[in-house]
Amino acid sequence: MSAKDLEMKPVVSELRGDFSGSVSDSETPANNNDMGKWDRFKDSFKRQEVVHGDEGKKLQKGISKRHLTLMALVTGVGTGLLVGSGKVLHVSGPLFLIVGYAIVGSFLYPTLQAAGELAVNYSSLSGGYNNYPRKFLDESIAFAVTWNYCIQWLSVIAVELVTAAMTIQYWDQDRKYNPDIWVTIFFVVILLINFVGSKGYGEGEFVFGSIKLCMICGFILMTIIVNCGGGPVDFIGGRYWRNPGYYTNFKGLCNVFVTGAFSLGQSEFVALSAAEQPNPRKAIPAACKLIFWRILVLFLGSLTMVGLMVPYTSDKLMGSAGGANHASPFVLAAELHSVKVAPDIINAVILLSVTSVASSALYSSSRTLQSLAEQGFAPSYFNYIDKAGRPLRALVVCSIVGLFSFIAAYKKEEEVFTWLLSISGLSQIFTWNIIVVSHVRFRQVLKHNGISLDSLGYVASTGVWGSVYAIVWHWLILIAQFYIALFPVGSSTPDAQNFFENYLGACVLIFFYVGHKLWTRNWKLYIKTSDVDINADRVIFDEEVLNLEKQEYQDQLKRGPFYARVVDFLFR
């Protein structure tokens, strides 16, 4: 008997209502087709009739495997990597820049594997990993981390659009034009992308992602050629590693971690979007594996070349004392070595990149706010899904908050950038930590209930120990960040302003956690293993079908050409 002979139907263990009847009979496709385009457009904003509590399951399923594959590679590639890396290069030196990002990447991979396992087995759970701590840990932890995550991406909308205005200064060094002009243009673009729905967002990210991928690969190739003497200047090699040097001090290394986490942020998006994918079991595992190549090639590869091409003492880097205008280190890598045209192309792609991340931030924050409302952590007003499958009210409110981006015209925009980054940077560590802690608890509950891993739709390749490794690093980074926040680089005395600039995210998290405990009077610190309802909202797969599928796939690989096995090992 083959897998095709068996009808594979994942069974959701708990159904809250009859989904087939969620749309009224009067709203049949035939009647919709009778409407004009304008009438259909207006009708799409009306509330979708859904059983209360199942709103998240009615989000538009417009993200395909093609979209998700490219998102796994380049979603989030924006300010942190292309602009923020200049500041950490200045304070850490090229070696510690690479080491810091490598460490972040080493624990991100098991984090994403854990997220993938949970996302596939709880693909219908609205809010994805934002809902895991409520199920496996504690309601107050879920409340604090999810609000922290929502605020993080609301901040990132402003961070990215302020960065766009700062990036334009490369061409407008005399500031002839008000920066808010550029903010307006990019803000309208991200609104159009998001109000089309998840399908429009997926297509937009696919286009932006393709351009970003081409630019970074082209940048790596260009800098290798120029570094080896194939450009306008002689051989460079490791010149800047000898003078001014390749590292600063231990505090410099500690500075890399938060920016590295921010740069690699939204990698976990593959799990958040599970409810908007038609086939998460096939798409998510492949996307999670691509994260490895994203870290190795796009991040470590490009940053290695930046470190070889730009001296960390350059006064044009963000965070340096000199220079009236601070450019992206990727632009400087070409500009400092007289490469014509390339700096303009790179700068233009950076503009597209930060716009892309701002669009992703609006998408993430609106879905998170809707999930908060569905869980009872935010006013139910935001738990509104329209007929087009958009979390409309949450999307409108998040768009209004995005207007804070017009702070770009403020003279101290770099200081604003630092404050916004302080909120979003640490929040990423908290979110990743909650994912892996939830994964460890998930495995504990599985064992307690005698449920085999073979019955899961996807099992993390790094297992529980990968999650434990990630947890250890998360806490080490929080300790290191506390140290450099209190005692900044170049100072041996405590600095209160610097502390809040770099540790504000932790303060926000504690405020929400304590506030929720006081409000609910729930003094339990965690949910007992025996009290976790493992099957609620879980997609239960037919174990026999899963085993047959795996066996057939392995047989196909054995019979297939050698390159098919190589591709499977590297990318699937």
PDB file of N, CA and C in Angstrom, residues 14 16 24 94 96 114 118 191 199 293 309 317 323 381 459 548:
ATOM      1  N   GLU A  14      -9.690  19.890  18.171  1.00  0.00           N
ATOM      2  CA  GLU A  14     -10.732  20.700  18.802  1.00  0.00           C
ATOM      3  C   GLU A  14     -11.261  21.685  17.787  1.00  0.00           C
ATOM      4  N   ARG A  16     -14.068  24.627  17.124  1.00  0.00           N
ATOM      5  CA  ARG A  16     -14.937  25.506  17.895  1.00  0.00           C
ATOM      6  C   ARG A  16     -16.231  25.837  17.150  1.00  0.00           C
ATOM      7  N   SER A  24     -22.193  33.459   5.340  1.00  0.00           N
ATOM      8  CA  SER A  24     -23.630  33.280   5.191  1.00  0.00           C
ATOM      9  C   SER A  24     -24.008  32.865   3.780  1.00  0.00           C
ATOM     10  N   PRO A  94      36.286  44.369  12.624  1.00  0.00           N
ATOM     11  CA  PRO A  94      35.753  43.380  11.674  1.00  0.00           C
ATOM     12  C   PRO A  94      35.691  41.945  12.198  1.00  0.00           C
ATOM     13  N   PHE A  96      35.342  40.779  15.427  1.00  0.00           N
ATOM     14  CA  PHE A  96      34.262  40.617  16.399  1.00  0.00           C
ATOM     15  C   PHE A  96      32.891  40.803  15.748  1.00  0.00           C
ATOM     16  N   ALA A 114      12.903  24.769  16.001  1.00  0.00           N
ATOM     17  CA  ALA A 114      11.869  24.618  17.030  1.00  0.00           C
ATOM     18  C   ALA A 114      10.575  25.318  16.599  1.00  0.00           C
ATOM     19  N   LEU A 118       6.773  23.516  15.946  1.00  0.00           N
ATOM     20  CA  LEU A 118       5.543  23.980  16.589  1.00  0.00           C
ATOM     21  C   LEU A 118       4.550  24.539  15.570  1.00  0.00           C
ATOM     22  N   LEU A 191       1.581  50.854   2.773  1.00  0.00           N
ATOM     23  CA  LEU A 191       0.133  50.773   3.006  1.00  0.00           C
ATOM     24  C   LEU A 191      -0.550  50.037   1.858  1.00  0.00           C
ATOM     25  N   LYS A 199      -1.778  37.998   0.041  1.00  0.00           N
ATOM     26  CA  LYS A 199      -1.293  37.667  -1.301  1.00  0.00           C
ATOM     27  C   LYS A 199      -0.492  38.827  -1.882  1.00  0.00           C
ATOM     28  N   TRP A 293      21.545  28.925   5.075  1.00  0.00           N
ATOM     29  CA  TRP A 293      22.274  29.555   3.970  1.00  0.00           C
ATOM     30  C   TRP A 293      22.157  31.068   4.030  1.00  0.00           C
ATOM     31  N   MET A 309      36.891  45.669   3.394  1.00  0.00           N
ATOM     32  CA  MET A 309      36.870  46.827   2.507  1.00  0.00           C
ATOM     33  C   MET A 309      36.733  48.166   3.235  1.00  0.00           C
ATOM     34  N   LEU A 317      31.283  56.070   9.136  1.00  0.00           N
ATOM     35  CA  LEU A 317      30.416  55.035   9.689  1.00  0.00           C
ATOM     36  C   LEU A 317      29.488  55.622  10.746  1.00  0.00           C
ATOM     37  N   GLY A 323      32.471  63.251  10.515  1.00  0.00           N
ATOM     38  CA  GLY A 323      31.620  63.065   9.353  1.00  0.00           C
ATOM     39  C   GLY A 323      30.239  63.646   9.550  1.00  0.00           C
ATOM     40  N   TYR A 381     -12.174  44.752  20.013  1.00  0.00           N
ATOM     41  CA  TYR A 381     -12.380  45.599  18.829  1.00  0.00           C
ATOM     42  C   TYR A 381     -11.406  45.239  17.704  1.00  0.00           C
ATOM     43  N   VAL A 459       9.457  17.308  12.643  1.00  0.00           N
ATOM     44  CA  VAL A 459      10.265  17.222  13.856  1.00  0.00           C
ATOM     45  C   VAL A 459      11.539  18.028  13.649  1.00  0.00           C
ATOM     46  N   LEU A 548       4.682   6.160   5.675  1.00  0.00           N
ATOM     47  CA  LEU A 548       4.694   5.724   4.277  1.00  0.00           C
ATOM     48  C   LEU A 548       5.244   6.816   3.365  1.00  0.00           C
TER      49      LEU A 548
END
